Amino acid sequence: MVDFPSGRVKKLHIKTYGCQMNVYDSARMADVLAPLGYAPVDAPEGADLVILNTCHIREKASEKVFSELGRLRPLKERDGTMLAVAGCVAQAEGEEILARAPYVDVVLGPQAYHRLPELVARASRGAGAALDTDFPVDVKFDHLPAPSASQGPSAFLTIQEGCDKFCTFCVVPYTRGAEFSRDGASIEREARQLVDGGAREITLLGQNVNAWHGTDGEGLGALVRRLARIDGLARIRYTTSHPRDMDDALVAAHAEEPKLMPFLHLPVQSGSDAILDAMNRGHTADHFRAIIGRLRRARPDLALSSDFIVGFPGESDDDFARTMELVREIGFAQAFSFKYSPRPGTPAALIERQVPEEVKDARLAALQALLKDQQDAFNAATVGRTVPVLFEKPGRHPGQLAGKTPWLQAVHALAPATAAGQVLETKIMALAVNSLAGVIVDSSVEAGERRSA
Ligand code: 5AD
Ligand code: SF4
């Protein structure tokens, strides 16, 4: 055990890059450091400890770390701010970080967050930079403290980490390691703690969240039903899924469990079978169509999101046309699309037929224009409807709250602060910039009653 100095409040600034799993991890790092007297602050200036929680998925994300470290260096030199690099760049390039930025105090991979206090204490004793990029995921979850209430009405809960799928473009299997599922009882315990702390919605997280399985072989569908029994929990979501793990029990949960929200992020990456094969996705475009068909039969109002990569090595005009065709056919409420970025150590980076940058640019622009049209049409179709909104936090203007529809659309409406954490029937009046403008039509809000969904 390490002895921690107590005393004055220390300022902690965490900057998070990348996916929602990093958002969750950042919250847990803050929880782990709270007993040492660290309280979160919004800016790095004046902080005692700055943690960069990094993303390695594409080159741009990865390079940001080094430019941010360059900006932080003067703070370190002036105020003695301690600098830590966490997350997937730390995991993949720990030694390189210490070589390129030797002023960094702590480098720790995603499986070492429970050891943060010890690493920080070691670095603050001047014992040199502390590096921990080991892989034992199970140990981490056993050692993290109960989550604090800091996540608010909509909380994240990591239930699964890592990936064994080895898509040929992706670094995740190397940075986050093999698939690991947390056990159901500890997930349920954490979910109850989150709900006791004010969460009304929980998003279950994992790199391959629908590959989750319990010790008795039960899958994510069973876990969703188990968590749905928690009183006070109104909404359940999960992300990110893989088409190959979309089993019947999970599809049935979409049909039968009203707390499971009708929105699914299911990455397909490409509409071309040749490219899907070269990506090692393990499914064809028609498999994906069939899965969407089953899901829509189970839950007709299901809205879909996906990830796409354009310019994967060898992608021809015809391959790209198939991606556009798939998008037109399925219709997405929102989606993420990226230019292929060769990642060190992944098989696709070694393929010789790389697509020229200007071709990637043109394909990305065409795909994003189509996806934007679909997203706009989806949002426009909500105008005039009355839908349940979970209000989460203050909106942009005084007197407003911001919340989400079941389909993950952002809504803002005039509402008393007491409406935060409530699911309220809201009439959508208009499209606004990046959100929908609504009016609460739920009479219970005026009476100040607390309503469960
Ligand atoms: N290049 C471009 N996009 C990538 N993604 C993952 N790896 C790469 C890469 N090398 C995208 C995929 C994945 C999302 C999280 O990031 O679409 O689903
Ligand atoms: Fe990466 Fe593929 Fe695993 Fe997703 S399924 S994390 S894209 S290797």
mmCIF file of C-alpha atoms in Angstrom, residues 45-337:
data_model
loop_
_atom_site.group_PDB
_atom_site.id
_atom_site.type_symbol
_atom_site.label_atom_id
_atom_site.label_comp_id
_atom_site.label_asym_id
_atom_site.label_seq_id
_atom_site.Cartn_x
_atom_site.Cartn_y
_atom_site.Cartn_z
ATOM 1 C CA GLU A 45 -3.928 26.116 -16.580
ATOM 2 C CA GLY A 46 -3.323 25.975 -12.845
ATOM 3 C CA ALA A 47 -4.017 22.230 -12.614
ATOM 4 C CA ASP A 48 -1.791 20.014 -10.477
ATOM 5 C CA LEU A 49 -2.325 17.027 -12.731
ATOM 6 C CA VAL A 50 -3.323 16.917 -16.396
ATOM 7 C CA ILE A 51 -4.318 13.598 -17.910
ATOM 8 C CA LEU A 52 -4.663 13.168 -21.666
ATOM 9 C CA ASN A 53 -6.931 10.197 -22.288
ATOM 10 C CA THR A 54 -5.935 9.353 -25.820
ATOM 11 C CA CYS A 55 -7.263 7.611 -28.922
ATOM 12 C CA HIS A 56 -5.165 5.605 -31.379
ATOM 13 C CA ILE A 57 -7.856 4.627 -33.886
ATOM 14 C CA ARG A 58 -6.790 6.927 -36.728
ATOM 15 C CA GLU A 59 -3.536 8.727 -37.382
ATOM 16 C CA LYS A 60 -5.002 12.184 -36.774
ATOM 17 C CA ALA A 61 -6.302 11.184 -33.345
ATOM 18 C CA SER A 62 -2.949 9.780 -32.397
ATOM 19 C CA GLU A 63 -0.872 12.744 -33.536
ATOM 20 C CA LYS A 64 -3.008 15.127 -31.463
ATOM 21 C CA VAL A 65 -1.375 13.742 -28.331
ATOM 22 C CA PHE A 66 2.069 14.944 -29.250
ATOM 23 C CA SER A 67 0.905 18.416 -30.259
ATOM 24 C CA GLU A 68 -1.131 18.714 -27.036
ATOM 25 C CA LEU A 69 1.875 17.613 -24.979
ATOM 26 C CA GLY A 70 3.929 20.311 -26.690
ATOM 27 C CA ARG A 71 1.332 22.897 -25.612
ATOM 28 C CA LEU A 72 1.297 21.592 -22.041
ATOM 29 C CA ARG A 73 5.057 21.522 -21.604
ATOM 30 C CA PRO A 74 5.355 25.224 -20.601
ATOM 31 C CA LEU A 75 2.738 24.623 -17.847
ATOM 32 C CA LYS A 76 4.863 21.865 -16.499
ATOM 33 C CA GLU A 77 7.970 24.005 -16.610
ATOM 34 C CA ARG A 78 6.250 27.028 -15.051
ATOM 35 C CA ASP A 79 3.920 25.456 -12.460
ATOM 36 C CA GLY A 80 5.259 21.946 -12.031
ATOM 37 C CA THR A 81 2.011 20.509 -13.426
ATOM 38 C CA MET A 82 2.202 16.738 -13.510
ATOM 39 C CA LEU A 83 1.465 15.277 -16.961
ATOM 40 C CA ALA A 84 -0.053 11.850 -17.568
ATOM 41 C CA VAL A 85 -0.891 10.141 -20.842
ATOM 42 C CA ALA A 86 -3.566 7.460 -20.606
ATOM 43 C CA GLY A 87 -5.631 5.511 -23.140
ATOM 44 C CA CYS A 88 -4.804 3.730 -26.341
ATOM 45 C CA VAL A 89 -1.851 5.826 -27.538
ATOM 46 C CA ALA A 90 -0.247 5.211 -24.143
ATOM 47 C CA GLN A 91 -0.872 1.496 -24.590
ATOM 48 C CA ALA A 92 0.451 1.332 -28.139
ATOM 49 C CA GLU A 93 3.256 3.859 -27.974
ATOM 50 C CA GLY A 94 4.206 4.104 -24.288
ATOM 51 C CA GLU A 95 7.944 3.901 -24.848
ATOM 52 C CA GLU A 96 7.751 6.310 -27.783
ATOM 53 C CA ILE A 97 5.911 8.881 -25.671
ATOM 54 C CA LEU A 98 8.643 8.782 -23.052
ATOM 55 C CA ALA A 99 11.259 9.105 -25.784
ATOM 56 C CA ARG A 100 9.534 11.946 -27.684
ATOM 57 C CA ALA A 101 8.218 13.765 -24.609
ATOM 58 C CA PRO A 102 10.515 12.844 -21.707
ATOM 59 C CA TYR A 103 8.861 15.463 -19.501
ATOM 60 C CA VAL A 104 5.728 13.269 -19.233
ATOM 61 C CA ASP A 105 5.402 11.882 -15.682
ATOM 62 C CA VAL A 106 2.991 8.987 -16.064
ATOM 63 C CA VAL A 107 2.072 6.768 -19.001
ATOM 64 C CA LEU A 108 -0.673 4.257 -18.393
ATOM 65 C CA GLY A 109 -2.697 1.985 -20.613
ATOM 66 C CA PRO A 110 -6.467 1.473 -20.379
ATOM 67 C CA GLN A 111 -6.103 -1.526 -18.063
ATOM 68 C CA ALA A 112 -4.046 0.275 -15.428
ATOM 69 C CA TYR A 113 -6.412 3.003 -14.195
ATOM 70 C CA HIS A 114 -6.882 1.404 -10.794
ATOM 71 C CA ARG A 115 -3.114 1.883 -10.323
ATOM 72 C CA LEU A 116 -3.247 5.598 -11.088
ATOM 73 C CA PRO A 117 -2.904 6.748 -7.438
ATOM 74 C CA GLU A 118 0.202 4.646 -7.015
ATOM 75 C CA LEU A 119 1.713 5.859 -10.309
ATOM 76 C CA VAL A 120 0.954 9.494 -9.493
ATOM 77 C CA ALA A 121 2.438 9.113 -6.022
ATOM 78 C CA ARG A 122 5.549 7.516 -7.496
ATOM 79 C CA ALA A 123 5.986 10.286 -10.052
ATOM 80 C CA SER A 124 5.401 13.008 -7.443
ATOM 81 C CA ARG A 125 8.170 11.539 -5.311
ATOM 82 C CA GLY A 126 10.431 12.296 -8.238
ATOM 83 C CA ALA A 127 11.091 8.624 -8.828
ATOM 84 C CA GLY A 128 11.098 9.181 -12.598
ATOM 85 C CA ALA A 129 8.378 8.592 -15.167
ATOM 86 C CA ALA A 130 5.998 5.759 -14.308
ATOM 87 C CA LEU A 131 4.889 3.472 -17.140
ATOM 88 C CA ASP A 132 2.176 0.837 -16.858
ATOM 89 C CA THR A 133 0.803 -0.738 -19.988
ATOM 90 C CA ASP A 134 -0.020 -4.235 -18.712
ATOM 91 C CA PHE A 135 -3.159 -6.005 -19.877
ATOM 92 C CA PRO A 136 -5.077 -7.681 -17.003
ATOM 93 C CA VAL A 137 -8.570 -6.192 -17.512
ATOM 94 C CA ASP A 138 -10.298 -8.298 -14.850
ATOM 95 C CA VAL A 139 -8.055 -6.882 -12.131
ATOM 96 C CA LYS A 140 -8.940 -3.310 -13.063
ATOM 97 C CA PHE A 141 -12.686 -3.725 -12.649
ATOM 98 C CA ASP A 142 -12.187 -5.447 -9.294
ATOM 99 C CA HIS A 143 -10.221 -2.484 -7.987
ATOM 100 C CA LEU A 144 -12.113 0.563 -9.202
ATOM 101 C CA PRO A 145 -14.203 2.353 -6.593
ATOM 102 C CA ALA A 146 -17.983 2.781 -6.853
ATOM 103 C CA PRO A 147 -18.818 5.401 -9.489
ATOM 104 C CA SER A 148 -19.515 8.880 -8.230
ATOM 105 C CA ALA A 149 -22.752 10.670 -9.094
ATOM 106 C CA SER A 150 -20.812 12.925 -11.457
ATOM 107 C CA GLN A 151 -22.140 11.318 -14.632
ATOM 108 C CA GLY A 152 -25.642 12.827 -14.290
ATOM 109 C CA PRO A 153 -28.942 11.472 -15.697
ATOM 110 C CA SER A 154 -27.271 9.739 -18.639
ATOM 111 C CA ALA A 155 -24.397 7.513 -17.569
ATOM 112 C CA PHE A 156 -21.945 5.159 -19.245
ATOM 113 C CA LEU A 157 -21.073 1.731 -17.936
ATOM 114 C CA THR A 158 -18.325 -0.372 -19.501
ATOM 115 C CA ILE A 159 -19.328 -4.050 -19.544
ATOM 116 C CA GLN A 160 -16.917 -5.409 -22.123
ATOM 117 C CA GLU A 161 -13.503 -4.483 -23.398
ATOM 118 C CA GLY A 162 -11.227 -5.566 -26.163
ATOM 119 C CA CYS A 163 -11.750 -7.251 -29.471
ATOM 120 C CA ASP A 164 -10.772 -10.550 -31.107
ATOM 121 C CA LYS A 165 -12.243 -9.711 -34.503
ATOM 122 C CA PHE A 166 -9.061 -8.355 -36.067
ATOM 123 C CA CYS A 167 -10.572 -6.233 -38.799
ATOM 124 C CA THR A 168 -7.526 -5.634 -40.960
ATOM 125 C CA PHE A 169 -7.682 -1.814 -40.620
ATOM 126 C CA CYS A 170 -8.086 -1.639 -36.857
ATOM 127 C CA VAL A 171 -5.659 -1.166 -33.957
ATOM 128 C CA VAL A 172 -8.156 -1.995 -31.217
ATOM 129 C CA PRO A 173 -7.253 -5.697 -30.859
ATOM 130 C CA TYR A 174 -3.669 -4.572 -30.263
ATOM 131 C CA THR A 175 -4.370 -1.632 -27.933
ATOM 132 C CA ARG A 176 -7.307 -2.953 -25.917
ATOM 133 C CA GLY A 177 -6.411 -6.639 -26.051
ATOM 134 C CA ALA A 178 -8.596 -9.723 -26.272
ATOM 135 C CA GLU A 179 -12.336 -9.718 -25.605
ATOM 136 C CA PHE A 180 -13.160 -9.590 -21.933
ATOM 137 C CA SER A 181 -16.639 -9.540 -20.369
ATOM 138 C CA ARG A 182 -17.239 -8.233 -16.857
ATOM 139 C CA ASP A 183 -19.377 -10.453 -14.733
ATOM 140 C CA GLY A 184 -23.109 -9.764 -14.615
ATOM 141 C CA ALA A 185 -23.318 -9.289 -10.856
ATOM 142 C CA SER A 186 -20.691 -6.542 -10.773
ATOM 143 C CA ILE A 187 -22.332 -4.838 -13.758
ATOM 144 C CA GLU A 188 -25.700 -4.906 -12.014
ATOM 145 C CA ARG A 189 -24.124 -3.549 -8.815
ATOM 146 C CA GLU A 190 -22.562 -0.649 -10.709
ATOM 147 C CA ALA A 191 -25.811 0.024 -12.580
ATOM 148 C CA ARG A 192 -27.676 0.241 -9.268
ATOM 149 C CA GLN A 193 -25.035 2.610 -7.881
ATOM 150 C CA LEU A 194 -25.406 4.801 -10.955
ATOM 151 C CA VAL A 195 -29.203 4.850 -10.611
ATOM 152 C CA ASP A 196 -28.910 5.638 -6.890
ATOM 153 C CA GLY A 197 -26.637 8.517 -7.903
ATOM 154 C CA GLY A 198 -29.272 9.942 -10.268
ATOM 155 C CA ALA A 199 -28.782 8.100 -13.575
ATOM 156 C CA ARG A 200 -32.015 7.482 -15.511
ATOM 157 C CA GLU A 201 -30.317 6.193 -18.627
ATOM 158 C CA ILE A 202 -27.384 3.811 -18.844
ATOM 159 C CA THR A 203 -25.406 3.204 -22.010
ATOM 160 C CA LEU A 204 -23.595 -0.108 -21.835
ATOM 161 C CA LEU A 205 -20.195 0.213 -23.444
ATOM 162 C CA GLY A 206 -17.755 -2.124 -25.082
ATOM 163 C CA GLN A 207 -15.584 -2.234 -28.192
ATOM 164 C CA ASN A 208 -17.709 -5.235 -29.074
ATOM 165 C CA VAL A 209 -20.469 -4.778 -26.586
ATOM 166 C CA ASN A 210 -22.775 -7.378 -28.090
ATOM 167 C CA ALA A 211 -20.036 -9.994 -27.751
ATOM 168 C CA TRP A 212 -20.643 -9.680 -23.999
ATOM 169 C CA HIS A 213 -21.402 -12.981 -22.329
ATOM 170 C CA GLY A 214 -22.006 -13.931 -18.728
ATOM 171 C CA THR A 215 -20.449 -16.829 -16.856
ATOM 172 C CA ASP A 216 -23.483 -19.018 -17.662
ATOM 173 C CA GLY A 217 -23.185 -18.244 -21.348
ATOM 174 C CA GLU A 218 -26.026 -15.698 -21.389
ATOM 175 C CA GLY A 219 -25.631 -12.837 -23.853
ATOM 176 C CA LEU A 220 -26.334 -9.123 -23.970
ATOM 177 C CA GLY A 221 -30.095 -9.639 -24.499
ATOM 178 C CA ALA A 222 -30.319 -11.361 -21.100
ATOM 179 C CA LEU A 223 -28.190 -8.671 -19.456
ATOM 180 C CA VAL A 224 -30.433 -5.929 -20.851
ATOM 181 C CA ARG A 225 -33.500 -7.678 -19.404
ATOM 182 C CA ARG A 226 -31.742 -8.072 -16.057
ATOM 183 C CA LEU A 227 -30.830 -4.389 -15.861
ATOM 184 C CA ALA A 228 -34.276 -3.332 -17.060
ATOM 185 C CA ARG A 229 -35.649 -4.638 -13.767
ATOM 186 C CA ILE A 230 -33.855 -1.867 -11.856
ATOM 187 C CA ASP A 231 -36.453 0.584 -10.581
ATOM 188 C CA GLY A 232 -35.754 4.161 -11.533
ATOM 189 C CA LEU A 233 -33.754 3.194 -14.607
ATOM 190 C CA ALA A 234 -35.775 4.446 -17.568
ATOM 191 C CA ARG A 235 -33.555 3.844 -20.563
ATOM 192 C CA ILE A 236 -30.920 1.366 -21.677
ATOM 193 C CA ARG A 237 -28.643 1.686 -24.678
ATOM 194 C CA TYR A 238 -25.546 -0.181 -25.789
ATOM 195 C CA THR A 239 -22.664 0.592 -28.108
ATOM 196 C CA THR A 240 -20.609 -0.396 -30.142
ATOM 197 C CA SER A 241 -21.844 -3.604 -31.703
ATOM 198 C CA HIS A 242 -20.625 -5.942 -34.392
ATOM 199 C CA PRO A 243 -23.071 -7.435 -36.918
ATOM 200 C CA ARG A 244 -21.670 -10.922 -36.274
ATOM 201 C CA ASP A 245 -22.743 -10.831 -32.611
ATOM 202 C CA MET A 246 -26.324 -9.671 -33.193
ATOM 203 C CA ASP A 247 -27.998 -12.825 -31.862
ATOM 204 C CA ASP A 248 -31.705 -13.751 -31.649
ATOM 205 C CA ALA A 249 -31.936 -13.059 -27.913
ATOM 206 C CA LEU A 250 -30.691 -9.514 -28.418
ATOM 207 C CA VAL A 251 -33.058 -8.935 -31.338
ATOM 208 C CA ALA A 252 -35.889 -10.266 -29.143
ATOM 209 C CA ALA A 253 -34.907 -7.856 -26.365
ATOM 210 C CA HIS A 254 -35.444 -5.028 -28.866
ATOM 211 C CA ALA A 255 -38.951 -6.349 -29.489
ATOM 212 C CA GLU A 256 -39.915 -6.980 -25.895
ATOM 213 C CA GLU A 257 -38.018 -4.678 -23.539
ATOM 214 C CA PRO A 258 -39.471 -1.159 -23.617
ATOM 215 C CA LYS A 259 -36.556 0.307 -21.648
ATOM 216 C CA LEU A 260 -34.199 -0.694 -24.456
ATOM 217 C CA MET A 261 -34.154 2.394 -26.669
ATOM 218 C CA PRO A 262 -35.012 2.081 -30.376
ATOM 219 C CA PHE A 263 -31.643 3.271 -31.597
ATOM 220 C CA LEU A 264 -28.740 1.120 -32.657
ATOM 221 C CA HIS A 265 -25.194 1.937 -33.705
ATOM 222 C CA LEU A 266 -24.126 -0.990 -35.880
ATOM 223 C CA PRO A 267 -20.984 -0.371 -37.925
ATOM 224 C CA VAL A 268 -20.938 -1.911 -41.394
ATOM 225 C CA GLN A 269 -17.854 -0.100 -42.799
ATOM 226 C CA SER A 270 -18.597 -0.890 -46.470
ATOM 227 C CA GLY A 271 -21.351 -2.098 -48.796
ATOM 228 C CA SER A 272 -18.979 -4.113 -51.004
ATOM 229 C CA ASP A 273 -18.490 -7.816 -50.291
ATOM 230 C CA ALA A 274 -14.960 -7.736 -51.714
ATOM 231 C CA ILE A 275 -13.985 -4.920 -49.362
ATOM 232 C CA LEU A 276 -15.797 -6.468 -46.396
ATOM 233 C CA ASP A 277 -13.806 -9.626 -47.070
ATOM 234 C CA ALA A 278 -10.514 -7.727 -47.320
ATOM 235 C CA MET A 279 -11.443 -6.011 -44.058
ATOM 236 C CA ASN A 280 -11.966 -9.431 -42.425
ATOM 237 C CA ARG A 281 -15.394 -8.352 -41.229
ATOM 238 C CA GLY A 282 -16.767 -11.893 -41.396
ATOM 239 C CA HIS A 283 -20.069 -10.882 -43.009
ATOM 240 C CA THR A 284 -21.392 -9.771 -46.371
ATOM 241 C CA ALA A 285 -23.530 -6.747 -47.228
ATOM 242 C CA ASP A 286 -26.556 -9.048 -47.524
ATOM 243 C CA HIS A 287 -25.924 -10.438 -44.032
ATOM 244 C CA PHE A 288 -26.054 -6.886 -42.784
ATOM 245 C CA ARG A 289 -29.290 -6.234 -44.702
ATOM 246 C CA ALA A 290 -30.793 -9.396 -43.197
ATOM 247 C CA ILE A 291 -29.838 -8.367 -39.640
ATOM 248 C CA ILE A 292 -31.394 -4.934 -40.150
ATOM 249 C CA GLY A 293 -34.528 -6.633 -41.497
ATOM 250 C CA ARG A 294 -34.799 -8.797 -38.359
ATOM 251 C CA LEU A 295 -34.236 -5.810 -36.094
ATOM 252 C CA ARG A 296 -36.808 -3.688 -37.882
ATOM 253 C CA ARG A 297 -39.374 -6.437 -37.703
ATOM 254 C CA ALA A 298 -38.661 -6.673 -33.957
ATOM 255 C CA ARG A 299 -38.798 -2.916 -33.402
ATOM 256 C CA PRO A 300 -40.334 -1.050 -36.330
ATOM 257 C CA ASP A 301 -39.338 2.394 -35.035
ATOM 258 C CA LEU A 302 -35.671 1.415 -34.672
ATOM 259 C CA ALA A 303 -33.326 4.162 -35.919
ATOM 260 C CA LEU A 304 -29.912 3.201 -37.142
ATOM 261 C CA SER A 305 -26.426 4.574 -37.008
ATOM 262 C CA SER A 306 -23.264 3.117 -38.474
ATOM 263 C CA ASP A 307 -19.576 3.607 -39.223
ATOM 264 C CA PHE A 308 -18.142 3.696 -42.740
ATOM 265 C CA ILE A 309 -14.623 3.694 -44.066
ATOM 266 C CA VAL A 310 -13.973 5.028 -47.562
ATOM 267 C CA GLY A 311 -10.777 4.429 -49.484
ATOM 268 C CA PHE A 312 -9.873 1.111 -47.912
ATOM 269 C CA PRO A 313 -6.935 -0.306 -49.950
ATOM 270 C CA GLY A 314 -8.184 -1.707 -53.267
ATOM 271 C CA GLU A 315 -11.619 0.012 -53.043
ATOM 272 C CA SER A 316 -12.783 0.589 -56.638
ATOM 273 C CA ASP A 317 -15.447 3.002 -57.890
ATOM 274 C CA ASP A 318 -17.780 0.033 -58.076
ATOM 275 C CA ASP A 319 -17.037 -0.995 -54.466
ATOM 276 C CA PHE A 320 -17.760 2.532 -53.321
ATOM 277 C CA ALA A 321 -20.981 2.615 -55.371
ATOM 278 C CA ARG A 322 -22.116 -0.447 -53.402
ATOM 279 C CA THR A 323 -21.569 1.409 -50.143
ATOM 280 C CA MET A 324 -23.712 4.300 -51.431
ATOM 281 C CA GLU A 325 -26.355 1.816 -52.556
ATOM 282 C CA LEU A 326 -26.461 0.171 -49.114
ATOM 283 C CA VAL A 327 -26.815 3.547 -47.420
ATOM 284 C CA ARG A 328 -29.649 4.556 -49.769
ATOM 285 C CA GLU A 329 -31.399 1.286 -49.181
ATOM 286 C CA ILE A 330 -31.189 1.172 -45.390
ATOM 287 C CA GLY A 331 -31.465 4.825 -44.407
ATOM 288 C CA PHE A 332 -29.520 6.000 -41.369
ATOM 289 C CA ALA A 333 -30.597 8.455 -38.688
ATOM 290 C CA GLN A 334 -26.953 9.373 -38.241
ATOM 291 C CA ALA A 335 -23.565 7.889 -39.071
ATOM 292 C CA PHE A 336 -19.838 8.353 -38.833
ATOM 293 C CA SER A 337 -17.655 8.129 -41.903
#
